[in-house]
Structure formats: C-alpha cells, structure tokens
Amino acid sequence: MSCKQIQELLPLYVGRDLEEKRERLVATHLEVCAACAAEANEYRESRQLLQEFAPPAVSEAVYANMRREVLRDIASSGPTFAETIANLFRPRLAWAMATVALIAFALFGVYLLRSGQPEPNQTVKGLVPTNQTVPYERRAAQPATPPSGSEPDHTARNQPRARRIYRNVIKERMGVVAMNVVKSSTLDRSVSPTAENPLSPPDEGKIMRVEMQTQDPNIRIIWFSQQNSKPITNSKGT
Amino acid sequence: MALALEIPLPVNALTQNQQTSLALLIEHAAAGDTAAFEQIMIHSQQRVMAMTWRMLGNEADARDASQEVFLRVYKYLGRFKQDRDFFAWLYGITMNVCRDSLKKRQHHTETFMSLSVDDSQEAQAVPSEQNDAVQVLIQAQRRELITRAMATLPYKERASIVLRDVEGLSTEEVARIMKSSATTVRSQVSSARKKIRDYCLRVARASRP
C-alpha cells in the first residue's frame, strides 16, 4: 500500500477501528515508513488530548440545585392531553381495550344474527295467507257456500279456545306460517287415497282439509280429517 | 482547594448489584416515585453534565441542557425496557437535547467557548506548590485547545467522537445511539479525528516563535 493510502487509514488505526487484515497492513507499513509513523503519533497525541477532555469540576450545590429544579418542574406539570391519549395506547391498556372491544363486537354480531331470523308467525312472501284457499293440482271440490253454522269462522278470535291453542302449537312447533281450513261434506270422492295418490281425501263423512304452509316454501302440509275420526296427515317433501 | 477531575466510566463498569439496584430504581421511578427518580439523577448527573459540557462548551448551557435531559428521562421512563442499557438510552436523550440546543443557537461558534484560562476554576485555585500551578495551567490550556477543536466539528462528528473516544463506547453502540450505521459512524469518527489533529497542529505551528 502507498503512503497516501496508509495516511487515509491512520485516523481509524489509532482507535483500533480497522478490521484485522488492514490493521496488520498499516502496522507493517509503519515499521518501515518514518513519515507515516510520525503522523500516526500525531493522531495518537490528539486522541489522548481528547480522552482527557474533562469538563471543569461542578460543585454538589450546582447538582443539588439542578435536581431541585427538575423535581419542581415534574411536580408542577401534569400529563398533557396528548400524553393522556398516548397513555391509552400503552401495551397493557391497549390489550385490555382490544379485548373489551372484541367481546362487545362479538355480542353485537350475535344480536344482529338473532334479530335477522324471521319470526315464526311472520308470513313469508309468496305464501298463502290464512284467508285464501290454496290451488292444488288435485283439488277437492269446494262447496259453493258453506252450510250455515257448519263452517267455522276462521278468524282466530272467533274459534274455540282449544282450536286456537292447537293452531298456535302447530304454527310454533311445525314452523307453519299460514294455515287454511276447508270443511266440506262434498269433496271430490272420485279419487280414493292410494299409495300413488296420497293427497286425495278419504271418501266418507265430512272432510276437513287443513293446508299448512311451512317456512320452507317447498314444504306444504295437507291434512285431511274426518269429523270424529283420526286425521290423515300428508306432507309434501317429507 | 483540591482539583476534581471527572473520569468518565465505561458503560459496563457497573457491578451486578449496582445494575439490580438501578433496575429497581427505574421501576419505581417509572411508577411515579420521585424519590427513586432523584436517586437516578444522583447516579447519572455527572455523566450527563460532562456530556452536555463537551457538546455545548459552556457550563450555563450544559446546566440547562442537563435539566432538560432529566425532564425527558422522567417523561419517557415508562417506555424504557429493562433489557436495554440504561446509560446508552440516556446518552441518546442527551445527544438529542444537545442537538436541539445547538440548533437554537444563532452563533454557536462564538458562544461555544466561554471558558478562558483566567475564568477557569483551576486558574483561581491556590496551588500548594509551583509545579501544581504549572500543571493546572497546562491542563486548562489543553482543555481550551481541545474545546476549540471540537467547535470546528459539525454536530454528528462531534457526537460520534465524544461517544467513541471520550465515553469509550463501541462503534456499534454509538451507531445505535445515533440511529445510524456502523460504517457511517466509522466515517464520522475518522473525519473528526483528522480535523482535531489538523487543528492542534495548526495551533502548535502558530504558537511557535
């Protein structure tokens, strides 16, 4: 290496800041070059001067006064608004707030999900309301006029209490959203119930047909019942 | 009157017991215990004062800066993590305060050196022997020389050389405090040493008859 290159490295060499390989190169050069060795000594002396660079002695009274001023400033100033806000985001408090927010969000989500489900007694759009007859493919003949007194009033408030309770149970437990009851003594008896035709009514006595539309639009329960006999329950799709 | 010289200790000079007690003091002070914080100040006031004096060059500015350093230490003590080196963290705050203080100065080269041989405490001391008086004078002149040399350095070079050569920190530690790289610190230290050496040579040649 040339003297110029060595002189560039001398400031770091005197402070042992060079990597080992370069340090050895410089040391070898200084052994044979008096000019570079003299310059290295100058760097060492100024560095030693710097290391002895001590400030003047400060009395304990000055230190005590400084501490007093600091403690007074601390006592007189509370946290600023920015510091108060910043303290909210300290690690522990931030974790606690995040946990509380997560729990609140979860509870709110559960509330939204539950309130989004339709009520059991709500009428789903497109379904049969309670005061209309459902048209079917095979439909029993309807009486032109219901016999006086024989057709029960389908409005809930005029029905016997037992029937009202029964209807409510059906609605709640079976998820029925609409129900229509047709009572007739002259239903079409030409089609007798068979395995292939389970929807046809029995051919004797007064027939009560109960049509119930569930919440699932694909499921409709048609229930034929003879008066004073057990009802025959048929359902589509089940 | 005895002459007191401050010899800065290297960062790792604390014993295990001292480190444990300092950690406890930091924990209490961070919780708001001002008595514990005062103990921390007593432990570190000399280092901080010496550092600010070396960076700012006069006692008045050094005192103000030291006060500001401790106020910031108290303010941010809650953020200090115990696995870090406390004094390295303290040096970082001190450097930031000194940098802010230097920026506020309009003519920092004029106010940097207010200490002259006549005003120094060492010069006013009554030496017991003539040799002591000569030594005191030499010491004061050397201090003045190096203080003026430091005044020629830009802030980053001055900070790097004080932390590296005066406080004895490693290049990596200095880089961490200065939020810089080891290569940059080495370059700044090299430049600072060269400038100080050149200044001392110039003064020496100028003083020759």
Short mmCIF file of C-alpha atoms in Angstrom, two decimals:
data_model
loop_
_atom_site.label_atom_id
_atom_site.label_comp_id
_atom_site.label_asym_id
_atom_site.label_seq_id
_atom_site.Cartn_x
_atom_site.Cartn_y
_atom_site.Cartn_z
CA MET A 1 0.00 0.00 0.00
CA SER A 2 1.16 3.55 -0.70
CA CYS A 3 1.77 6.20 1.95
CA LYS A 4 -1.28 8.11 0.78
CA GLN A 5 -3.49 5.05 1.30
CA ILE A 6 -1.94 4.41 4.73
CA GLN A 7 -2.46 8.03 5.78
CA GLU A 8 -6.17 7.69 4.92
CA LEU A 9 -6.39 4.77 7.32
CA LEU A 10 -4.40 6.29 10.20
CA PRO A 11 -7.35 8.03 11.99
CA LEU A 12 -9.12 4.66 12.31
CA TYR A 13 -5.92 2.75 13.00
CA VAL A 14 -5.06 4.75 16.15
CA GLY A 15 -8.52 3.99 17.60
CA ARG A 16 -8.34 0.28 16.65
CA ASP A 17 -11.35 0.70 14.39
CA LEU A 18 -9.88 -1.15 11.40
CA GLU A 19 -10.53 -4.79 10.59
CA GLU A 20 -7.69 -7.14 11.46
CA LYS A 21 -6.26 -7.55 7.95
CA ARG A 22 -5.98 -3.82 7.29
CA GLU A 23 -4.61 -3.18 10.78
CA ARG A 24 -1.77 -5.60 10.09
CA LEU A 25 -1.05 -3.93 6.75
CA VAL A 26 -0.85 -0.48 8.37
CA ALA A 27 1.29 -1.75 11.26
CA THR A 28 3.71 -3.37 8.81
CA HIS A 29 3.97 -0.15 6.81
CA LEU A 30 4.57 1.99 9.92
CA GLU A 31 7.53 -0.18 10.85
CA VAL A 32 9.33 0.83 7.68
CA CYS A 33 7.98 4.36 6.99
CA ALA A 34 9.11 7.10 9.41
CA ALA A 35 6.86 9.81 7.95
CA CYS A 36 3.70 7.74 8.35
CA ALA A 37 4.83 6.65 11.82
CA ALA A 38 5.25 10.34 12.84
CA GLU A 39 1.78 11.13 11.52
CA ALA A 40 0.36 8.18 13.47
CA ASN A 41 1.96 9.62 16.64
CA GLU A 42 0.30 12.98 15.99
CA TYR A 43 -3.07 11.22 15.77
CA ARG A 44 -2.36 9.37 18.99
CA GLU A 45 -1.50 12.58 20.86
CA SER A 46 -4.59 14.46 19.73
CA ARG A 47 -6.72 11.44 20.59
CA GLN A 48 -5.18 11.32 24.05
CA LEU A 49 -5.91 15.02 24.43
CA LEU A 50 -9.48 14.32 23.53
CA GLN A 51 -9.74 11.45 26.01
CA GLU A 52 -8.50 13.74 28.75
CA PHE A 53 -11.12 16.26 27.71
CA ALA A 54 -12.74 16.68 31.06
CA PRO A 55 -15.14 19.48 31.89
CA PRO A 56 -14.41 21.71 34.86
CA ALA A 57 -15.42 20.43 38.27
CA VAL A 58 -19.02 21.11 39.20
CA SER A 59 -19.88 21.56 42.86
CA GLU A 60 -22.51 19.48 44.61
CA ALA A 61 -24.53 22.65 45.20
CA VAL A 62 -24.94 23.06 41.44
CA TYR A 63 -26.10 19.48 41.10
CA ALA A 64 -28.50 19.80 44.03
CA ASN A 65 -29.99 22.95 42.53
CA MET A 66 -30.42 21.22 39.18
CA ARG A 67 -32.22 18.28 40.81
CA ARG A 68 -34.48 20.63 42.73
CA GLU A 69 -35.46 22.45 39.54
CA VAL A 70 -36.22 19.19 37.77
CA LEU A 71 -38.37 17.85 40.62
CA ARG A 72 -40.22 21.15 40.83
CA ASP A 73 -40.99 21.07 37.12
CA ILE A 74 -42.19 17.49 37.43
CA ALA A 75 -44.48 18.34 40.36
CA SER A 76 -45.96 21.40 38.67
CA SER A 77 -46.77 19.81 35.33
CA GLY A 78 -49.33 17.04 34.99
CA PRO A 79 -49.78 14.95 31.87
CA THR A 80 -50.80 16.88 28.78
CA PHE A 81 -53.82 15.93 26.73
CA ALA A 82 -51.55 14.29 24.18
CA GLU A 83 -49.82 12.30 26.90
CA THR A 84 -53.18 11.20 28.31
CA ILE A 85 -54.25 9.97 24.88
CA ALA A 86 -50.85 8.35 24.34
CA ASN A 87 -51.14 6.57 27.69
CA LEU A 88 -54.33 4.93 26.41
CA PHE A 89 -52.25 3.11 23.86
CA ARG A 90 -49.74 1.72 26.33
CA PRO A 91 -49.35 -2.01 25.79
CA ARG A 92 -51.34 -3.37 28.71
CA LEU A 93 -54.18 -0.91 28.45
CA ALA A 94 -54.30 -1.36 24.69
CA TRP A 95 -54.64 -5.12 25.08
CA ALA A 96 -57.40 -4.71 27.66
CA MET A 97 -59.31 -2.28 25.46
CA ALA A 98 -58.88 -4.51 22.43
CA THR A 99 -60.28 -7.48 24.37
CA VAL A 100 -63.27 -5.48 25.56
CA ALA A 101 -63.91 -4.20 22.04
CA LEU A 102 -63.69 -7.74 20.65
CA ILE A 103 -66.19 -9.06 23.19
CA ALA A 104 -68.56 -6.16 22.50
CA PHE A 105 -68.28 -6.75 18.76
CA ALA A 106 -68.99 -10.44 19.18
CA LEU A 107 -72.07 -9.76 21.30
CA PHE A 108 -73.30 -7.23 18.76
CA GLY A 109 -72.79 -9.75 15.98
CA VAL A 110 -74.79 -12.36 17.86
CA TYR A 111 -77.55 -9.82 18.42
CA LEU A 112 -77.67 -8.97 14.73
CA LEU A 113 -77.79 -12.61 13.71
CA ARG A 114 -80.63 -13.40 16.07
CA SER A 115 -82.67 -10.34 15.13
CA GLY A 116 -82.25 -11.18 11.43
CA GLN A 117 -84.13 -14.50 11.73
CA PRO A 118 -87.82 -14.22 10.75
CA GLU A 119 -90.48 -14.54 13.44
CA PRO A 120 -92.34 -17.86 13.47
CA ASN A 121 -95.67 -16.17 12.82
CA GLN A 122 -94.48 -13.95 10.00
CA THR A 123 -95.95 -14.59 6.58
CA VAL A 124 -93.26 -15.27 4.04
CA LYS A 125 -93.76 -13.53 0.75
CA GLY A 126 -95.48 -15.71 -1.85
CA LEU A 127 -97.07 -17.98 0.71
CA VAL A 128 -100.76 -18.45 1.26
CA PRO A 129 -102.37 -16.07 3.70
CA THR A 130 -104.77 -17.63 6.13
CA ASN A 131 -107.92 -16.39 4.46
CA GLN A 132 -107.30 -17.81 0.98
CA THR A 133 -107.68 -21.27 -0.50
CA VAL A 134 -104.56 -22.89 -1.95
CA PRO A 135 -104.95 -24.10 -5.53
CA TYR A 136 -103.51 -27.61 -5.96
CA GLU A 137 -103.19 -29.97 -8.88
CA ARG A 138 -105.62 -32.38 -7.39
CA ARG A 139 -108.03 -30.31 -5.52
CA ALA A 140 -111.19 -31.44 -3.80
CA ALA A 141 -114.37 -29.63 -4.90
CA GLN A 142 -115.21 -26.64 -2.85
CA PRO A 143 -118.69 -26.04 -1.55
CA ALA A 144 -120.33 -23.04 -3.22
CA THR A 145 -121.46 -21.71 0.08
CA PRO A 146 -120.59 -23.14 3.38
CA PRO A 147 -123.50 -24.58 5.27
CA SER A 148 -124.76 -22.10 7.75
CA GLY A 149 -123.27 -22.64 11.07
CA SER A 150 -121.18 -25.53 9.92
CA GLU A 151 -118.27 -23.54 8.55
CA PRO A 152 -116.29 -22.30 11.44
CA ASP A 153 -115.17 -18.72 11.43
CA HIS A 154 -111.51 -18.94 10.57
CA THR A 155 -110.55 -15.78 12.33
CA ALA A 156 -108.62 -16.68 15.38
CA ARG A 157 -110.68 -14.73 17.85
CA ASN A 158 -113.91 -16.47 16.99
CA GLN A 159 -112.54 -20.01 17.03
CA PRO A 160 -112.97 -22.23 20.06
CA ARG A 161 -110.20 -21.85 22.55
CA ALA A 162 -108.88 -25.41 22.16
CA ARG A 163 -108.59 -24.96 18.43
CA ARG A 164 -106.78 -21.67 18.82
CA ILE A 165 -104.30 -23.26 21.13
CA TYR A 166 -103.87 -26.17 18.74
CA ARG A 167 -103.28 -23.86 15.83
CA ASN A 168 -100.70 -21.88 17.78
CA VAL A 169 -98.89 -25.08 18.69
CA ILE A 170 -98.84 -26.12 15.04
CA LYS A 171 -97.57 -22.75 13.98
CA GLU A 172 -94.84 -22.59 16.55
CA ARG A 173 -93.64 -26.17 16.55
CA MET A 174 -94.00 -27.01 12.90
CA GLY A 175 -92.93 -23.63 11.65
CA VAL A 176 -96.21 -23.15 9.85
CA VAL A 177 -96.57 -19.64 8.55
CA ALA A 178 -100.08 -19.98 7.01
CA MET A 179 -102.95 -22.30 7.55
CA ASN A 180 -106.21 -22.73 5.80
CA VAL A 181 -109.01 -24.98 6.87
CA VAL A 182 -111.67 -26.05 4.50
CA LYS A 183 -114.53 -28.04 5.77
CA SER A 184 -116.75 -29.71 3.32
CA SER A 185 -119.08 -32.60 3.10
CA THR A 186 -118.98 -32.81 -0.68
CA LEU A 187 -115.32 -33.14 -1.54
CA ASP A 188 -114.37 -34.97 -4.65
CA ARG A 189 -114.54 -38.67 -3.81
CA SER A 190 -113.72 -39.91 -7.23
CA VAL A 191 -110.14 -40.21 -6.35
CA SER A 192 -109.57 -42.53 -3.47
CA PRO A 193 -106.39 -42.37 -1.46
CA THR A 194 -103.79 -44.80 -2.67
CA ALA A 195 -100.09 -45.13 -2.32
CA GLU A 196 -99.64 -43.19 -5.58
CA ASN A 197 -102.12 -40.58 -4.66
CA PRO A 198 -101.71 -39.82 -1.02
CA LEU A 199 -103.22 -36.39 -1.27
CA SER A 200 -106.71 -37.47 -2.15
CA PRO A 201 -109.16 -37.30 0.70
CA PRO A 202 -110.99 -40.19 2.24
CA ASP A 203 -114.40 -40.72 0.76
CA GLU A 204 -116.68 -40.91 3.76
CA GLY A 205 -118.22 -38.35 6.01
CA LYS A 206 -117.47 -34.68 6.47
CA ILE A 207 -113.99 -33.86 5.45
CA MET A 208 -111.85 -31.20 6.91
CA ARG A 209 -108.84 -30.25 4.87
CA VAL A 210 -106.14 -28.40 6.57
CA GLU A 211 -103.49 -26.86 4.41
CA MET A 212 -100.44 -25.65 6.17
CA GLN A 213 -97.58 -23.79 4.56
CA THR A 214 -94.33 -24.06 6.45
CA GLN A 215 -91.48 -21.59 6.48
CA ASP A 216 -89.80 -23.62 3.78
CA PRO A 217 -91.67 -22.71 0.60
CA ASN A 218 -91.09 -26.22 -0.72
CA ILE A 219 -92.89 -27.87 2.18
CA ARG A 220 -96.65 -27.71 2.46
CA ILE A 221 -98.66 -29.95 4.76
CA ILE A 222 -102.08 -31.04 3.60
CA TRP A 223 -104.12 -32.67 6.26
CA PHE A 224 -107.41 -34.36 5.66
CA SER A 225 -109.52 -35.12 8.62
CA GLN A 226 -112.84 -36.73 9.02
CA GLN A 227 -115.00 -35.44 11.73
CA ASN A 228 -114.92 -37.78 14.72
CA SER A 229 -112.03 -39.71 13.17
CA LYS A 230 -108.28 -39.52 13.23
CA PRO A 231 -106.78 -37.14 10.67
CA ILE A 232 -104.76 -38.45 7.79
CA THR A 233 -101.65 -36.42 7.59
CA ASN A 234 -99.83 -36.00 4.32
CA SER A 235 -96.95 -33.75 3.61
CA LYS A 236 -95.08 -32.92 0.55
CA GLY A 237 -91.47 -33.13 0.57
CA THR A 238 -91.13 -35.07 3.84
CA MET B 1 -8.80 23.52 47.29
CA ALA B 2 -8.48 20.13 45.71
CA LEU B 3 -8.81 19.78 41.99
CA ALA B 4 -11.53 17.39 40.95
CA LEU B 5 -11.26 15.73 37.62
CA GLU B 6 -14.07 13.69 36.19
CA ILE B 7 -13.01 10.43 34.68
CA PRO B 8 -15.93 9.02 32.70
CA LEU B 9 -16.51 5.36 33.42
CA PRO B 10 -17.17 2.93 30.57
CA VAL B 11 -20.77 1.87 30.25
CA ASN B 12 -20.23 -1.65 31.51
CA ALA B 13 -18.47 -0.61 34.70
CA LEU B 14 -21.49 -1.13 36.92
CA THR B 15 -21.39 -4.19 39.12
CA GLN B 16 -24.20 -6.69 39.16
CA ASN B 17 -25.55 -5.28 42.43
CA GLN B 18 -25.48 -1.78 41.07
CA GLN B 19 -27.35 -2.85 37.96
CA THR B 20 -30.00 -4.58 40.08
CA SER B 21 -30.48 -1.55 42.29
CA LEU B 22 -30.64 0.73 39.26
CA ALA B 23 -33.28 -1.50 37.70
CA LEU B 24 -35.35 -1.27 40.88
CA LEU B 25 -34.99 2.49 40.96
CA ILE B 26 -36.08 2.73 37.33
CA GLU B 27 -39.10 0.56 38.04
CA HIS B 28 -40.19 2.72 40.98
CA ALA B 29 -39.48 5.97 39.19
CA ALA B 30 -41.50 4.86 36.18
CA ALA B 31 -44.41 4.27 38.55
CA GLY B 32 -44.17 7.91 39.72
CA ASP B 33 -41.83 7.66 42.71
CA THR B 34 -39.94 10.97 42.60
CA ALA B 35 -37.60 9.91 45.40
CA ALA B 36 -36.44 6.99 43.25
CA PHE B 37 -36.07 9.32 40.29
CA GLU B 38 -33.89 11.63 42.35
CA GLN B 39 -31.62 8.70 43.11
CA ILE B 40 -31.36 8.01 39.38
CA MET B 41 -30.39 11.64 38.83
CA ILE B 42 -27.71 11.40 41.50
CA HIS B 43 -26.31 8.29 39.78
CA SER B 44 -26.14 9.88 36.37
CA GLN B 45 -25.83 13.64 36.85
CA GLN B 46 -22.04 13.72 36.35
CA ARG B 47 -22.17 11.76 33.10
CA VAL B 48 -24.94 13.92 31.72
CA MET B 49 -23.30 17.18 32.77
CA ALA B 50 -19.94 16.10 31.29
CA MET B 51 -21.57 15.06 28.03
CA THR B 52 -23.55 18.27 27.67
CA TRP B 53 -20.49 20.35 28.52
CA ARG B 54 -18.40 18.59 25.89
CA MET B 55 -21.11 19.06 23.30
CA LEU B 56 -22.13 22.61 24.14
CA GLY B 57 -18.89 24.02 25.51
CA ASN B 58 -20.04 26.16 28.43
CA GLU B 59 -21.42 25.49 31.88
CA ALA B 60 -24.60 27.56 31.62
CA ASP B 61 -25.80 25.78 28.50
CA ALA B 62 -24.67 22.45 29.92
CA ARG B 63 -26.75 23.01 33.08
CA ASP B 64 -29.89 23.94 31.11
CA ALA B 65 -29.41 21.01 28.77
CA SER B 66 -28.85 18.60 31.68
CA GLN B 67 -32.09 19.76 33.26
CA GLU B 68 -33.94 19.18 30.02
CA VAL B 69 -32.36 15.74 29.72
CA PHE B 70 -33.69 14.66 33.12
CA LEU B 71 -37.14 16.05 32.40
CA ARG B 72 -37.28 13.99 29.22
CA VAL B 73 -35.95 10.94 31.07
CA TYR B 74 -38.78 11.22 33.60
CA LYS B 75 -41.33 11.74 30.84
CA TYR B 76 -40.25 8.70 28.80
CA LEU B 77 -39.10 6.41 31.60
CA GLY B 78 -42.28 4.38 31.27
CA ARG B 79 -41.24 3.41 27.74
CA PHE B 80 -37.78 2.23 28.77
CA LYS B 81 -37.37 -1.54 28.57
CA GLN B 82 -35.25 -3.06 31.29
CA ASP B 83 -33.38 -5.35 28.92
CA ARG B 84 -31.74 -2.30 27.30
CA ASP B 85 -28.68 -0.48 28.56
CA PHE B 86 -29.96 2.47 30.59
CA PHE B 87 -26.92 4.69 30.06
CA ALA B 88 -26.90 4.12 26.32
CA TRP B 89 -30.54 5.21 26.34
CA LEU B 90 -29.60 8.20 28.49
CA TYR B 91 -26.82 9.17 26.07
CA GLY B 92 -29.32 9.07 23.22
CA ILE B 93 -31.61 11.51 25.01
CA THR B 94 -28.62 13.71 25.89
CA MET B 95 -27.49 13.83 22.27
CA ASN B 96 -30.97 14.79 21.12
CA VAL B 97 -31.18 17.60 23.68
CA CYS B 98 -27.73 18.88 22.70
CA ARG B 99 -28.67 18.81 19.04
CA ASP B 100 -31.84 20.80 19.75
CA SER B 101 -29.84 23.23 21.85
CA LEU B 102 -27.24 23.75 19.12
CA LYS B 103 -29.97 24.38 16.57
CA LYS B 104 -31.38 27.18 18.74
CA ARG B 105 -28.06 28.95 18.84
CA GLN B 106 -27.54 31.63 16.25
CA HIS B 107 -23.79 31.94 16.60
CA HIS B 108 -22.73 28.76 18.33
CA THR B 109 -19.06 29.19 17.48
CA GLU B 110 -18.99 32.45 19.40
CA THR B 111 -20.75 31.11 22.49
CA PHE B 112 -19.19 27.68 22.41
CA MET B 113 -16.09 28.70 24.31
CA SER B 114 -16.81 30.95 27.26
CA LEU B 115 -14.20 29.31 29.38
CA SER B 116 -10.85 31.02 29.30
CA VAL B 117 -7.75 30.40 31.30
CA ASP B 118 -8.43 33.41 33.53
CA ASP B 119 -12.03 32.43 34.29
CA SER B 120 -11.42 28.78 34.98
CA GLN B 121 -11.79 27.46 38.50
CA GLU B 122 -8.46 25.77 38.14
CA ALA B 123 -6.74 29.07 37.44
CA GLN B 124 -8.36 30.67 40.51
CA ALA B 125 -7.33 27.83 42.77
CA VAL B 126 -4.38 28.47 45.01
CA PRO B 127 -1.88 25.75 44.30
CA SER B 128 0.16 24.50 47.15
CA GLU B 129 3.30 24.20 45.00
CA GLN B 130 4.51 25.97 41.89
CA ASN B 131 4.58 22.70 39.98
CA ASP B 132 0.90 22.25 40.69
CA ALA B 133 0.18 25.71 39.29
CA VAL B 134 2.03 24.90 36.11
CA GLN B 135 0.16 21.66 35.79
CA VAL B 136 -3.13 23.38 36.34
CA LEU B 137 -2.32 25.93 33.69
CA ILE B 138 -1.24 23.30 31.23
CA GLN B 139 -4.38 21.37 31.89
CA ALA B 140 -6.55 24.43 31.32
CA GLN B 141 -4.76 25.26 28.11
CA ARG B 142 -5.15 21.74 26.81
CA ARG B 143 -8.82 21.84 27.65
CA GLU B 144 -9.20 25.11 25.82
CA LEU B 145 -7.35 23.74 22.82
CA ILE B 146 -9.50 20.67 22.52
CA THR B 147 -12.65 22.66 23.17
CA ARG B 148 -11.88 24.96 20.27
CA ALA B 149 -11.02 21.99 18.10
CA MET B 150 -14.35 20.42 18.91
CA ALA B 151 -16.10 23.64 17.95
CA THR B 152 -14.90 23.18 14.38
CA LEU B 153 -16.76 19.88 14.10
CA PRO B 154 -20.33 19.53 12.82
CA TYR B 155 -22.79 18.09 15.34
CA LYS B 156 -22.77 14.45 14.15
CA GLU B 157 -18.99 14.21 14.04
CA ARG B 158 -18.74 15.85 17.46
CA ALA B 159 -21.32 13.47 18.94
CA SER B 160 -19.64 10.42 17.37
CA ILE B 161 -16.17 11.32 18.61
CA VAL B 162 -17.38 12.12 22.14
CA LEU B 163 -19.27 8.84 22.43
CA ARG B 164 -16.46 6.80 20.84
CA ASP B 165 -13.25 8.32 22.21
CA VAL B 166 -14.37 10.06 25.38
CA GLU B 167 -17.13 7.77 26.66
CA GLY B 168 -15.42 4.66 25.27
CA LEU B 169 -18.48 3.15 23.60
CA SER B 170 -18.05 0.69 20.76
CA THR B 171 -18.82 1.66 17.16
CA GLU B 172 -21.98 -0.46 17.22
CA GLU B 173 -23.21 1.16 20.44
CA VAL B 174 -22.57 4.62 19.01
CA ALA B 175 -24.44 3.65 15.85
CA ARG B 176 -27.41 2.53 17.92
CA ILE B 177 -27.48 5.78 19.92
CA MET B 178 -27.08 7.93 16.83
CA LYS B 179 -29.62 5.82 14.93
CA SER B 180 -27.07 5.33 12.22
CA SER B 181 -24.92 2.54 10.74
CA ALA B 182 -21.51 1.39 11.96
CA THR B 183 -19.97 2.37 8.61
CA THR B 184 -21.32 5.90 8.91
CA VAL B 185 -20.08 6.19 12.48
CA ARG B 186 -16.61 4.99 11.46
CA SER B 187 -16.51 7.56 8.70
CA GLN B 188 -17.62 10.34 11.09
CA VAL B 189 -15.08 9.32 13.73
CA SER B 190 -12.29 9.21 11.16
CA SER B 191 -13.18 12.67 9.86
CA ALA B 192 -13.44 14.08 13.40
CA ARG B 193 -10.06 12.69 14.47
CA LYS B 194 -8.43 14.12 11.35
CA LYS B 195 -9.93 17.58 11.93
CA ILE B 196 -8.91 17.63 15.60
CA ARG B 197 -5.39 16.57 14.75
CA ASP B 198 -5.17 19.19 11.97
CA TYR B 199 -6.44 21.90 14.32
CA CYS B 200 -3.97 21.00 17.04
CA LEU B 201 -1.12 21.04 14.50
CA ARG B 202 -2.18 24.43 13.20
CA VAL B 203 -2.28 25.88 16.72
CA ALA B 204 1.06 24.32 17.57
CA ARG B 205 2.72 25.74 14.42
CA ALA B 206 1.11 29.14 15.00
CA SER B 207 2.43 29.34 18.56
CA ARG B 208 5.99 28.62 17.59
CA PRO B 209 8.22 31.64 17.59
#
